[in-house]
Short mmCIF file of C-alpha atoms in Angstrom, two decimals:
data_model
loop_
_atom_site.label_atom_id
_atom_site.label_comp_id
_atom_site.label_asym_id
_atom_site.label_seq_id
_atom_site.Cartn_x
_atom_site.Cartn_y
_atom_site.Cartn_z
CA MET A 9 108.42 156.68 168.31
CA LEU A 10 105.81 154.81 168.35
CA GLN A 11 105.79 153.90 164.77
CA LYS A 12 109.20 152.69 164.78
CA LEU A 13 108.87 150.60 168.10
CA LYS A 14 106.03 148.72 166.06
CA THR A 15 108.78 148.50 163.03
CA TYR A 16 110.84 146.55 165.30
CA MET A 17 108.55 144.82 167.46
CA LEU A 18 109.66 141.31 165.86
CA PRO A 19 112.74 141.45 166.38
CA ILE A 20 112.30 142.47 169.83
CA ALA A 21 109.49 139.97 170.74
CA MET A 22 111.99 137.03 169.73
CA ILE A 23 115.08 138.33 171.35
CA ALA A 24 113.10 138.97 174.29
CA GLY A 25 111.75 134.95 174.34
CA ALA A 26 114.92 133.57 173.67
CA ILE A 27 117.12 135.80 176.27
CA PHE A 28 114.36 135.35 179.11
CA TYR A 29 113.31 131.94 178.50
CA LYS A 30 114.03 130.34 181.98
CA TYR A 31 111.40 132.88 183.20
CA ILE A 32 108.72 132.33 180.55
CA GLU A 33 107.57 129.52 182.01
CA SER A 34 105.72 130.94 184.74
CA VAL A 35 103.59 133.11 182.49
CA SER A 36 103.17 130.25 179.35
CA PHE A 37 99.44 129.86 180.78
CA LEU A 38 98.49 133.13 179.64
CA THR A 39 98.69 131.96 175.71
CA PRO A 40 95.34 131.36 175.09
CA TYR A 41 94.05 133.97 176.56
CA LEU A 42 96.05 136.22 174.72
CA ILE A 43 95.12 134.32 171.51
CA PHE A 44 91.30 134.74 172.07
CA SER A 45 91.51 138.23 173.13
CA MET A 46 93.05 139.03 169.70
CA LEU A 47 90.74 137.19 168.07
CA LEU A 48 87.98 139.27 169.92
CA ILE A 49 89.80 142.42 169.03
CA THR A 50 90.43 141.55 165.61
CA TYR A 51 86.48 140.07 164.61
CA CYS A 52 85.23 143.41 166.70
CA LYS A 53 86.65 144.75 163.32
CA LEU A 54 84.80 143.03 160.75
CA SER A 55 81.26 144.00 159.18
CA LEU A 56 79.50 140.23 158.64
CA ARG A 57 77.64 142.46 155.77
CA ASN A 58 80.79 143.25 154.25
CA MET A 59 81.80 139.74 154.28
CA ASN A 60 80.64 137.57 150.96
CA ILE A 61 81.82 134.02 150.75
CA SER A 62 83.28 133.26 147.31
CA PRO A 63 85.35 130.49 145.39
CA LEU A 64 88.89 131.43 146.17
CA HIS A 65 87.86 131.17 150.40
CA PHE A 66 86.85 127.52 149.09
CA TRP A 67 90.22 126.37 147.19
CA LEU A 68 92.44 128.11 150.00
CA LEU A 69 90.28 126.17 152.92
CA SER A 70 91.01 123.05 150.49
CA ILE A 71 95.08 123.43 150.30
CA GLN A 72 95.31 124.44 153.78
CA ILE A 73 93.39 121.42 155.14
CA PHE A 74 94.40 118.70 152.66
CA GLY A 75 97.22 120.56 151.43
CA SER A 76 98.90 119.84 155.28
CA LEU A 77 97.50 116.56 155.23
CA LEU A 78 99.52 115.37 152.02
CA VAL A 79 102.64 117.28 152.87
CA TYR A 80 102.66 115.11 156.16
CA TYR A 81 102.14 111.89 154.95
CA PHE A 82 104.53 112.36 152.52
CA LEU A 83 107.19 114.15 154.59
CA LEU A 84 106.22 110.95 157.71
CA PRO A 85 108.81 108.18 155.54
CA LEU A 86 111.28 111.13 155.99
CA ASP A 87 111.27 111.86 159.41
CA SER A 88 107.84 112.76 161.71
CA MET A 89 109.12 115.90 163.37
CA ILE A 90 110.22 117.61 159.89
CA ALA A 91 106.45 116.30 158.66
CA GLU A 92 104.95 117.69 162.03
CA GLY A 93 107.23 121.03 162.09
CA THR A 94 105.52 120.92 157.99
CA PHE A 95 101.93 120.31 158.24
CA ILE A 96 101.50 122.79 160.94
CA CYS A 97 103.06 125.45 159.05
CA ILE A 98 100.66 125.18 156.46
CA PHE A 99 97.77 123.95 158.51
CA ALA A 100 97.48 127.14 160.97
CA PRO A 101 94.64 129.51 160.31
CA THR A 102 95.56 132.87 159.19
CA ALA A 103 96.95 135.52 160.80
CA THR A 104 94.85 138.35 162.07
CA ALA A 105 97.54 140.48 161.03
CA ALA A 106 96.77 139.53 157.44
CA ALA A 107 94.15 141.83 156.84
CA VAL A 108 96.77 144.95 157.55
CA ILE A 109 99.20 143.26 154.88
CA THR A 110 97.31 142.68 152.48
CA GLY A 111 95.65 146.31 152.52
CA MET A 112 99.07 147.99 152.27
CA LEU A 113 99.24 146.17 149.61
CA GLY A 114 96.62 147.53 147.46
CA GLY A 115 94.51 143.95 148.15
CA ASP A 116 90.93 143.16 148.81
CA ILE A 117 90.52 143.67 152.57
CA ALA A 118 87.04 142.13 153.03
CA CYS A 119 87.83 139.01 151.03
CA LEU A 120 90.65 138.60 153.40
CA ALA A 121 89.03 139.13 156.48
CA THR A 122 86.19 136.83 156.04
CA TYR A 123 88.90 133.68 154.77
CA SER A 124 90.64 134.58 158.57
CA LEU A 125 87.46 133.95 159.96
CA LEU A 126 86.16 130.99 157.54
CA SER A 127 90.08 129.58 158.05
CA ASN A 128 90.42 129.92 161.84
CA MET A 129 86.54 128.36 162.18
CA THR A 130 87.74 125.23 159.97
CA VAL A 131 90.77 125.13 162.24
CA ALA A 132 88.54 124.78 165.31
CA LEU A 133 86.44 122.38 163.96
CA THR A 134 88.88 119.66 162.07
CA SER A 135 91.88 119.97 164.48
CA PRO A 136 90.30 117.71 166.90
CA ILE A 137 90.15 115.13 164.75
CA ILE A 138 93.36 115.74 162.73
CA PHE A 139 95.39 115.90 166.51
CA SER A 140 93.83 113.18 167.83
CA PHE A 141 95.05 110.72 165.00
CA MET A 142 99.02 112.13 165.37
CA GLU A 143 101.09 112.88 168.06
CA ALA A 144 98.73 114.45 170.51
CA HIS A 145 98.09 112.09 173.00
CA GLY A 146 99.04 109.23 171.86
CA THR A 147 98.17 106.59 174.58
CA MET A 148 94.45 107.92 174.93
CA PRO A 149 91.93 106.69 172.95
CA PHE A 150 90.70 108.01 169.98
CA TRP A 151 87.72 109.55 171.66
CA GLU A 152 88.87 110.58 174.74
CA SER A 153 91.81 112.63 172.89
CA PHE A 154 89.32 114.35 170.89
CA LEU A 155 87.17 115.47 173.32
CA VAL A 156 89.71 116.84 175.32
CA ILE A 157 91.18 118.74 172.37
CA CYS A 158 87.72 119.96 171.85
CA LYS A 159 87.32 121.77 174.92
CA GLN A 160 90.97 123.58 174.30
CA MET A 161 90.47 124.26 170.22
CA ILE A 162 86.84 124.92 169.86
CA PRO A 163 86.50 127.78 172.80
CA LEU A 164 89.52 128.89 172.08
CA LEU A 165 88.47 129.83 168.38
CA ILE A 166 84.93 129.76 167.75
CA LEU A 167 84.02 131.64 170.91
CA PRO A 168 85.75 134.74 170.10
CA PHE A 169 83.89 135.12 167.12
CA ILE A 170 80.18 134.79 168.86
CA ALA A 171 81.43 137.19 172.19
CA ALA A 172 82.19 139.86 169.47
CA ILE A 173 78.51 139.14 167.95
CA PHE A 174 77.39 139.31 171.19
CA LEU A 175 78.87 142.41 172.40
CA ARG A 176 77.74 144.50 169.67
CA LYS A 177 73.97 143.40 169.85
CA PHE A 178 74.19 144.02 173.88
CA PHE A 179 76.95 145.80 174.74
CA PRO A 180 77.65 148.72 171.69
CA LYS A 181 79.97 150.74 173.62
CA ALA A 182 82.21 147.91 174.45
CA HIS A 183 82.14 146.68 171.05
CA ASN A 184 82.78 150.41 170.04
CA ALA A 185 85.81 150.36 172.14
CA LEU A 186 87.33 147.28 171.23
CA GLN A 187 86.77 147.69 167.31
CA ASN A 188 88.45 151.51 167.85
CA ARG A 189 91.54 150.22 169.49
CA GLN A 190 92.64 147.49 166.90
CA SER A 191 96.84 148.41 168.21
CA ILE A 192 95.86 146.60 171.45
CA SER A 193 95.93 142.95 169.94
CA PHE A 194 99.21 144.35 168.60
CA TYR A 195 101.19 144.32 171.61
CA MET A 196 99.04 141.40 172.65
CA TRP A 197 100.65 139.49 169.81
CA ALA A 198 104.23 140.56 171.10
CA ILE A 199 103.69 139.35 174.32
CA SER A 200 102.37 135.95 173.30
CA LEU A 201 105.01 136.24 170.87
CA THR A 202 107.73 136.97 173.48
CA ILE A 203 105.94 133.78 175.29
CA VAL A 204 105.74 130.77 172.58
CA MET A 205 109.67 131.74 171.53
CA GLY A 206 110.68 131.29 174.89
CA LYS A 207 108.94 127.84 175.87
CA THR A 208 110.22 127.24 171.81
CA VAL A 209 113.92 128.27 172.88
CA SER A 210 113.51 126.58 176.53
CA PHE A 211 112.38 123.00 174.27
CA ILE A 212 115.37 123.52 172.22
CA ILE A 213 118.29 123.96 174.90
CA ASN A 214 116.88 121.21 176.97
CA GLN A 215 117.29 118.96 173.75
CA GLY A 216 121.13 119.66 174.18
CA SER A 217 122.94 119.33 170.53
CA GLY A 218 121.43 116.45 169.46
CA ASN A 219 119.21 117.09 167.00
CA ILE A 220 120.21 120.28 165.27
CA LYS A 221 120.65 118.29 162.07
CA GLU A 222 116.75 118.04 162.79
CA GLU A 223 115.65 121.22 163.86
CA ILE A 224 117.78 122.77 160.83
CA LEU A 225 116.07 120.95 158.07
CA ILE A 226 112.38 121.88 159.96
CA ALA A 227 113.51 125.23 160.06
CA LEU A 228 114.59 124.50 155.50
CA PHE A 229 111.18 123.21 155.33
CA ALA A 230 109.35 125.54 156.83
CA LEU A 231 110.96 127.89 154.72
CA ILE A 232 110.16 125.94 151.59
CA ALA A 233 106.75 125.62 152.63
CA CYS A 234 106.37 129.38 153.70
CA ILE A 235 107.51 130.22 149.68
CA ALA A 236 105.15 127.39 148.32
CA GLN A 237 102.21 128.88 149.63
CA PHE A 238 103.13 132.44 148.68
CA ILE A 239 103.14 131.42 145.13
CA ILE A 240 100.42 129.21 145.26
CA GLY A 241 97.88 131.50 147.20
CA LYS A 242 98.49 134.60 144.36
CA TRP A 243 98.33 131.52 141.83
CA VAL A 244 94.69 130.91 142.76
CA GLY A 245 93.87 134.60 143.80
CA TYR A 246 95.16 135.67 140.22
CA LYS A 247 92.89 132.81 139.00
CA ASN A 248 89.94 133.75 140.74
CA ASN A 249 90.92 138.06 140.55
CA ASN A 250 92.29 138.28 144.53
CA LEU A 251 96.29 137.90 143.46
CA ILE A 252 96.94 139.58 146.99
CA ALA A 253 94.32 138.18 149.14
CA GLY A 254 94.84 134.67 147.75
CA GLY A 255 99.14 135.05 148.53
CA GLN A 256 98.15 136.86 152.10
CA GLY A 257 95.24 134.58 153.08
CA LEU A 258 97.45 131.42 152.03
CA GLY A 259 100.90 132.61 153.30
CA GLN A 260 100.61 134.96 155.65
CA LYS A 261 100.15 132.63 158.92
CA ASN A 262 98.88 133.22 162.65
CA THR A 263 102.69 131.70 164.11
CA VAL A 264 101.72 132.19 167.44
CA LEU A 265 98.87 130.26 167.49
CA ALA A 266 100.68 127.60 165.45
CA ILE A 267 103.82 127.29 168.21
CA TRP A 268 101.25 126.87 170.60
CA MET A 269 99.46 123.95 168.87
CA ALA A 270 102.93 122.25 168.36
CA LEU A 271 103.90 122.76 172.18
CA ILE A 272 100.44 121.06 173.27
CA TYR A 273 99.44 118.93 170.51
CA LEU A 274 102.23 117.53 168.46
CA HIS A 275 106.02 116.80 169.42
CA PRO A 276 107.17 120.21 170.96
CA LEU A 277 110.36 119.91 168.63
CA ALA A 278 108.22 120.84 165.61
CA SER A 279 107.18 123.96 166.84
CA ILE A 280 110.27 124.97 165.30
CA GLY A 281 108.94 124.71 162.25
CA PRO A 282 106.65 127.53 162.35
CA ALA A 283 108.96 129.75 164.86
CA SER A 284 111.05 130.13 162.12
CA TYR A 285 108.14 130.56 159.84
CA VAL A 286 107.28 133.90 161.80
CA VAL A 287 111.21 135.25 160.09
CA TRP A 288 110.37 133.25 156.49
CA GLN A 289 107.01 134.84 156.23
CA ASN A 290 108.05 138.61 157.34
CA ILE A 291 111.16 138.54 155.11
CA ILE A 292 108.26 137.90 152.57
CA ASN A 293 106.12 140.71 153.65
CA SER A 294 109.06 143.20 154.07
CA TYR A 295 110.15 142.35 150.15
CA GLN A 296 106.35 143.08 148.66
CA LEU A 297 106.42 146.19 150.88
CA TRP A 298 109.23 147.17 149.85
CA LYS A 299 108.98 146.31 146.03
CA LYS A 300 105.43 148.44 146.21
CA ARG A 301 106.71 151.41 147.39
CA LYS A 302 109.88 150.98 144.70
CA ASN A 303 107.30 150.77 142.28
CA GLU A 304 104.93 153.46 143.70
CA ILE A 305 108.10 156.11 143.33
CA LYS A 306 108.95 154.45 139.78
CA TYR A 307 105.58 155.15 138.32
CA LYS A 308 105.53 158.91 139.74
CA LEU A 309 108.64 159.51 137.95
#
């Protein structure tokens, strides 16, 4: 029963957010705390001894950061909202659940876990600079905007890692408790997804029907970005003898964080990009898992 609930948790969370969007605003302040808690629980599972940085990680990070900026400036003359929506779909760090899918597909979990940490740290350090030059706090002087974003992003993405190390060293029982209860982050993720989807739906409804064409285009470009990242990630992974980890590392995104960043630092309409990316990446992952099971059955026969 619990396993079936997990299977349908994604659509349940999205539908709940869409239906109860009017009530989401009162709990939206919980989002950064939930993101922090999810990362802390995930980092408690990581073993620093098993984490080895490889050339694959540098390639993926380069594509994530520089690729997102290139796509943004390429699309900017077309439409700023499409540019922002597509940018955040590429810039967002790897999902905390990516290691689970990587393992199910037979990939290198340690490699993916290492990249997940590096990806989050890199976003924490570069986002204050990048967002300060974009939509965020556009009327503020650069340094003031930079410091505001630093105060929000760096604690959110880096402190969970420091907290996990602190717990491992000084409170091993608490660390082990979190390490052995990884499923908690799944339910936190579902709550977070409900909240950010509710905020996105609320914004779209308040905008009226005047931006329907632009909203569809943002979702379409998010689909293109999703497919491209899985393909490019697999290609880079193949070149570095880690095909599955490469594809999942670049393609599977922390969409809860991406939606939150879009709503806070970019034009809220850009959040449609990562909101639709949730659907696209889960369709691709579902197909990959189905194909793997089909091949296994065929091999047994």
